[in-house]
mmCIF file of C-alpha atoms in Angstrom:
data_model
loop_
_atom_site.group_PDB
_atom_site.id
_atom_site.type_symbol
_atom_site.label_atom_id
_atom_site.label_comp_id
_atom_site.label_asym_id
_atom_site.label_seq_id
_atom_site.Cartn_x
_atom_site.Cartn_y
_atom_site.Cartn_z
ATOM 1 C CA MET N 445 -60.918 36.686 -17.200
ATOM 2 C CA SER N 446 -57.928 38.258 -15.500
ATOM 3 C CA SER N 447 -54.968 36.128 -14.520
ATOM 4 C CA SER N 448 -53.649 37.231 -11.154
ATOM 5 C CA LYS N 449 -50.031 36.878 -10.313
ATOM 6 C CA ILE N 450 -48.994 35.328 -6.983
ATOM 7 C CA CYS N 451 -45.995 36.699 -5.049
ATOM 8 C CA LYS N 452 -43.179 34.185 -4.837
ATOM 9 C CA LYS N 453 -42.366 35.241 -1.257
ATOM 10 C CA CYS N 454 -45.725 35.752 0.502
ATOM 11 C CA ASN N 455 -47.903 33.644 -1.840
ATOM 12 C CA GLU N 456 -50.537 36.388 -1.978
ATOM 13 C CA LYS N 457 -52.160 37.899 -5.034
ATOM 14 C CA ILE N 458 -50.274 40.816 -6.606
ATOM 15 C CA ASP N 459 -52.446 43.823 -7.418
ATOM 16 C CA GLY N 460 -50.568 46.806 -8.785
ATOM 17 C CA GLU N 461 -46.816 47.210 -8.907
ATOM 18 C CA MET N 462 -44.770 44.030 -9.090
ATOM 19 C CA ILE N 463 -41.281 42.796 -9.984
ATOM 20 C CA THR N 464 -40.642 39.802 -12.216
ATOM 21 C CA VAL N 465 -37.208 38.241 -11.603
ATOM 22 C CA LEU N 466 -35.685 34.861 -10.815
ATOM 23 C CA ASP N 467 -38.485 32.904 -12.481
ATOM 24 C CA GLY N 468 -41.151 34.530 -10.355
ATOM 25 C CA ASP N 469 -43.315 37.531 -9.600
ATOM 26 C CA TRP N 470 -42.929 39.547 -6.429
ATOM 27 C CA HIS N 471 -44.571 42.408 -4.600
ATOM 28 C CA ARG N 472 -42.023 45.229 -4.742
ATOM 29 C CA ASN N 473 -41.666 45.141 -0.915
ATOM 30 C CA CYS N 474 -41.403 41.329 -0.857
ATOM 31 C CA PHE N 475 -38.326 41.220 -3.090
ATOM 32 C CA THR N 476 -35.841 41.713 -0.232
ATOM 33 C CA CYS N 477 -32.203 41.027 0.492
ATOM 34 C CA SER N 478 -31.566 37.624 2.091
ATOM 35 C CA THR N 479 -29.083 39.274 4.463
ATOM 36 C CA CYS N 480 -30.506 42.651 5.563
ATOM 37 C CA GLN N 481 -34.155 42.086 4.524
ATOM 38 C CA LYS N 482 -34.407 45.513 2.837
ATOM 39 C CA PRO N 483 -36.280 45.789 -0.506
ATOM 40 C CA MET N 484 -33.952 45.573 -3.531
ATOM 41 C CA THR N 485 -33.918 47.152 -6.955
ATOM 42 C CA GLY N 486 -30.697 45.423 -8.018
ATOM 43 C CA PHE N 487 -29.270 42.233 -6.585
ATOM 44 C CA TYR N 488 -26.536 39.607 -6.663
ATOM 45 C CA ASN N 489 -27.030 35.844 -6.606
ATOM 46 C CA VAL N 490 -24.695 34.292 -4.060
ATOM 47 C CA GLY N 491 -25.266 30.578 -3.831
ATOM 48 C CA ASP N 492 -28.992 30.164 -3.291
ATOM 49 C CA LYS N 493 -29.455 33.687 -1.869
ATOM 50 C CA THR N 494 -30.204 37.048 -3.443
ATOM 51 C CA ILE N 495 -28.491 39.952 -1.738
ATOM 52 C CA CYS N 496 -28.355 43.715 -2.246
ATOM 53 C CA LYS N 497 -25.279 45.594 -3.435
ATOM 54 C CA GLU N 498 -24.374 46.863 0.054
ATOM 55 C CA CYS N 499 -24.518 43.389 1.615
ATOM 56 C CA TYR N 500 -22.629 41.891 -1.331
ATOM 57 C CA GLU N 501 -19.818 44.423 -0.940
ATOM 58 C CA ALA N 502 -19.750 43.987 2.843
ATOM 59 C CA THR N 503 -19.790 40.169 2.907
ATOM 60 C CA CYS N 504 -18.528 38.850 -0.433
ATOM 61 C CA LEU N 505 -15.801 41.236 -1.556
ATOM 62 C CA LYS N 506 -12.242 41.456 -0.302
ATOM 63 C CA THR N 507 -11.503 44.280 2.127
ATOM 64 C CA CYS N 508 -8.683 46.742 1.529
ATOM 65 C CA GLN N 509 -5.929 46.304 4.121
ATOM 66 C CA LYS N 510 -5.383 50.062 4.330
ATOM 67 C CA CYS N 511 -8.801 51.781 4.166
ATOM 68 C CA LYS N 512 -10.838 48.746 5.330
ATOM 69 C CA LYS N 513 -13.460 49.313 2.587
ATOM 70 C CA SER N 514 -14.666 46.659 0.152
ATOM 71 C CA ILE N 515 -12.723 46.329 -3.071
ATOM 72 C CA VAL N 516 -14.896 46.590 -6.181
ATOM 73 C CA GLY N 517 -12.931 46.221 -9.405
ATOM 74 C CA GLN N 518 -9.156 46.046 -9.509
ATOM 75 C CA LYS N 519 -7.137 45.058 -6.474
ATOM 76 C CA LEU N 520 -3.496 44.518 -5.613
ATOM 77 C CA THR N 521 -2.290 41.689 -3.387
ATOM 78 C CA ASP N 522 1.028 41.962 -1.554
ATOM 79 C CA ASN N 523 3.360 39.066 -0.808
ATOM 80 C CA LEU N 524 1.606 38.495 2.538
ATOM 81 C CA ASN N 525 -1.622 37.834 0.574
ATOM 82 C CA ARG N 526 -3.266 41.065 1.782
ATOM 83 C CA ASP N 527 -5.525 42.954 -0.633
ATOM 84 C CA PHE N 528 -5.496 46.693 -1.428
ATOM 85 C CA HIS N 529 -7.271 49.147 -3.701
ATOM 86 C CA PRO N 530 -4.629 50.183 -6.283
ATOM 87 C CA GLU N 531 -4.797 53.764 -4.966
ATOM 88 C CA CYS N 532 -4.346 52.572 -1.350
ATOM 89 C CA PHE N 533 -1.217 50.514 -2.052
ATOM 90 C CA SER N 534 1.344 53.040 -0.841
ATOM 91 C CA CYS N 535 4.521 53.331 1.191
ATOM 92 C CA CYS N 536 3.934 53.370 4.952
ATOM 93 C CA THR N 537 6.642 56.021 5.367
ATOM 94 C CA CYS N 538 6.257 58.554 2.519
ATOM 95 C CA SER N 539 2.715 57.603 1.328
ATOM 96 C CA VAL N 540 3.818 57.512 -2.315
ATOM 97 C CA LYS N 541 1.595 55.195 -4.376
ATOM 98 C CA ILE N 542 3.518 52.036 -5.230
ATOM 99 C CA ASP N 543 3.172 50.842 -8.798
ATOM 100 C CA GLY N 544 6.317 48.752 -9.099
ATOM 101 C CA SER N 545 8.787 47.058 -6.786
ATOM 102 C CA TYR N 546 8.259 47.250 -3.045
ATOM 103 C CA PHE N 547 9.351 45.618 0.205
ATOM 104 C CA VAL N 548 7.314 44.321 3.132
ATOM 105 C CA LEU N 549 9.079 44.618 6.472
ATOM 106 C CA ASN N 550 7.289 43.833 9.744
ATOM 107 C CA GLU N 551 4.012 43.698 7.763
ATOM 108 C CA GLU N 552 4.530 47.290 6.517
ATOM 109 C CA VAL N 553 4.829 48.145 2.807
ATOM 110 C CA TYR N 554 7.822 50.291 1.790
ATOM 111 C CA CYS N 555 8.786 51.868 -1.530
ATOM 112 C CA LEU N 556 12.332 51.142 -2.708
ATOM 113 C CA LYS N 557 13.684 54.528 -1.567
ATOM 114 C CA CYS N 558 12.246 54.340 1.971
ATOM 115 C CA HIS N 559 13.275 50.689 2.340
ATOM 116 C CA GLU N 560 16.881 51.558 1.444
ATOM 117 C CA GLU N 561 16.856 54.514 3.872
ATOM 118 C CA LYS N 562 15.499 52.262 6.629
ATOM 119 C CA ARG N 563 18.101 49.594 5.832
ATOM 120 C CA GLN N 564 20.935 52.150 5.966
ATOM 121 C CA LYS N 565 19.599 53.627 9.224
ATOM 122 C CA ASN N 566 19.363 50.156 10.806
ATOM 123 C CA LYS N 567 22.868 49.334 9.578
ATOM 124 C CA LYS N 568 24.226 52.582 11.045
ATOM 125 C CA GLU N 569 22.427 52.019 14.357
ATOM 126 C CA ASN N 570 23.815 48.484 14.586
ATOM 127 C CA THR N 571 27.388 49.362 13.562
ATOM 128 C CA LYS N 572 29.941 49.247 16.351
ATOM 129 C CA GLU N 573 33.583 50.275 16.356
ATOM 130 C CA MET N 574 35.890 47.447 17.344
ATOM 131 C CA GLY N 575 39.091 49.498 17.586
ATOM 132 C CA SER N 576 41.686 50.685 15.077
ATOM 133 C CA CYS N 577 43.469 48.449 12.592
ATOM 134 C CA PHE N 578 47.138 48.174 13.571
ATOM 135 C CA HIS N 579 48.162 48.279 9.891
ATOM 136 C CA CYS N 580 45.937 50.884 8.131
ATOM 137 C CA LYS N 581 44.948 52.818 11.295
ATOM 138 C CA LYS N 582 41.283 52.972 10.167
ATOM 139 C CA GLN N 583 38.429 51.957 12.461
ATOM 140 C CA ILE N 584 37.408 48.313 12.361
ATOM 141 C CA LEU N 585 33.618 48.068 12.314
ATOM 142 C CA ASN N 586 31.555 45.001 13.154
ATOM 143 C CA THR N 587 30.104 45.305 9.645
ATOM 144 C CA ASP N 588 33.543 45.118 7.948
ATOM 145 C CA GLY N 589 33.687 41.342 8.057
ATOM 146 C CA PRO N 590 36.290 39.198 9.837
ATOM 147 C CA MET N 591 38.848 40.809 12.099
ATOM 148 C CA ILE N 592 42.101 39.244 13.315
ATOM 149 C CA VAL N 593 43.168 39.904 16.910
ATOM 150 C CA VAL N 594 46.817 39.171 17.624
ATOM 151 C CA ASN N 595 46.577 40.710 21.099
ATOM 152 C CA PRO N 596 44.255 43.287 22.713
ATOM 153 C CA ASN N 597 46.338 46.165 21.320
ATOM 154 C CA GLU N 598 46.965 44.637 17.885
ATOM 155 C CA LYS N 599 43.878 44.108 15.734
ATOM 156 C CA TYR N 600 43.696 43.908 11.942
ATOM 157 C CA HIS N 601 41.131 43.997 9.175
ATOM 158 C CA LYS N 602 41.431 40.532 7.639
ATOM 159 C CA SER N 603 42.670 42.096 4.398
ATOM 160 C CA CYS N 604 45.361 44.099 6.231
ATOM 161 C CA LEU N 605 47.193 41.188 7.866
ATOM 162 C CA ARG N 606 49.465 39.714 5.181
ATOM 163 C CA CYS N 607 52.367 37.311 5.097
ATOM 164 C CA ILE N 608 55.680 39.205 4.844
ATOM 165 C CA LYS N 609 57.008 36.608 2.349
ATOM 166 C CA CYS N 610 54.154 35.833 -0.116
ATOM 167 C CA LYS N 611 52.099 39.004 0.597
ATOM 168 C CA LYS N 612 48.832 37.001 0.712
ATOM 169 C CA GLU N 613 46.109 37.497 3.313
ATOM 170 C CA MET N 614 46.519 35.231 6.299
ATOM 171 C CA GLU N 615 44.335 32.133 6.066
ATOM 172 C CA GLY N 616 44.162 30.040 9.200
ATOM 173 C CA GLU N 617 47.241 29.798 11.410
ATOM 174 C CA PHE N 618 50.336 31.973 11.106
ATOM 175 C CA ILE N 619 53.536 32.522 13.063
ATOM 176 C CA VAL N 620 55.366 35.577 14.369
ATOM 177 C CA ALA N 621 58.375 36.427 12.165
ATOM 178 C CA ASP N 622 59.509 39.470 14.168
ATOM 179 C CA VAL N 623 57.859 40.688 17.360
ATOM 180 C CA GLY N 624 59.473 44.125 17.126
ATOM 181 C CA THR N 625 58.182 44.892 13.621
ATOM 182 C CA HIS N 626 54.881 43.031 14.043
ATOM 183 C CA SER N 627 55.701 40.820 11.077
ATOM 184 C CA TYR N 628 53.896 37.533 10.448
ATOM 185 C CA VAL N 629 54.376 34.561 8.139
ATOM 186 C CA CYS N 630 51.696 32.207 6.850
ATOM 187 C CA MET N 631 52.096 28.491 7.480
ATOM 188 C CA ALA N 632 52.864 27.819 3.785
ATOM 189 C CA CYS N 633 55.877 30.194 3.907
ATOM 190 C CA SER N 634 57.078 29.159 7.357
ATOM 191 C CA ASN N 635 59.099 26.159 6.139
#
């Protein structure tokens, strides 16, 4: 007496080739992916479904931010919580693979070198000359910090305007000691 196996999917008798998995017997063509319905040789259990490798990678794995392919194995996550293949995690400017410190600026990943170059370029592009310092004769730049304007033709780097008595930088108010020599006295020395 022969015991016939019944397919778990179609409930019909199995004659010939069959697959035994998941506590059941299946016709080879009945053991299909829950997502794409194609016959499977290998599978993944996801919840109560069995799915093929291709569907698992397409629906269950993280996608690389750069190449847009599924990430199988190791992945890197940037500080914006985006995932990358380790080989895809590279500088947006020079394409060098990043394996250490990096910066994210406007959602772009930069290596340290390119980030510094970009920072310097932005600084240079945003630097403006404010005139010459009356004392040292060098240009006063908007990036130099505070500037003291005595009048439109007399501007100073903060560090260049000093009290003629105590020689300290001017802090707050000061008074004119001698208009002709452009000499100033701090309030502490004015008494």
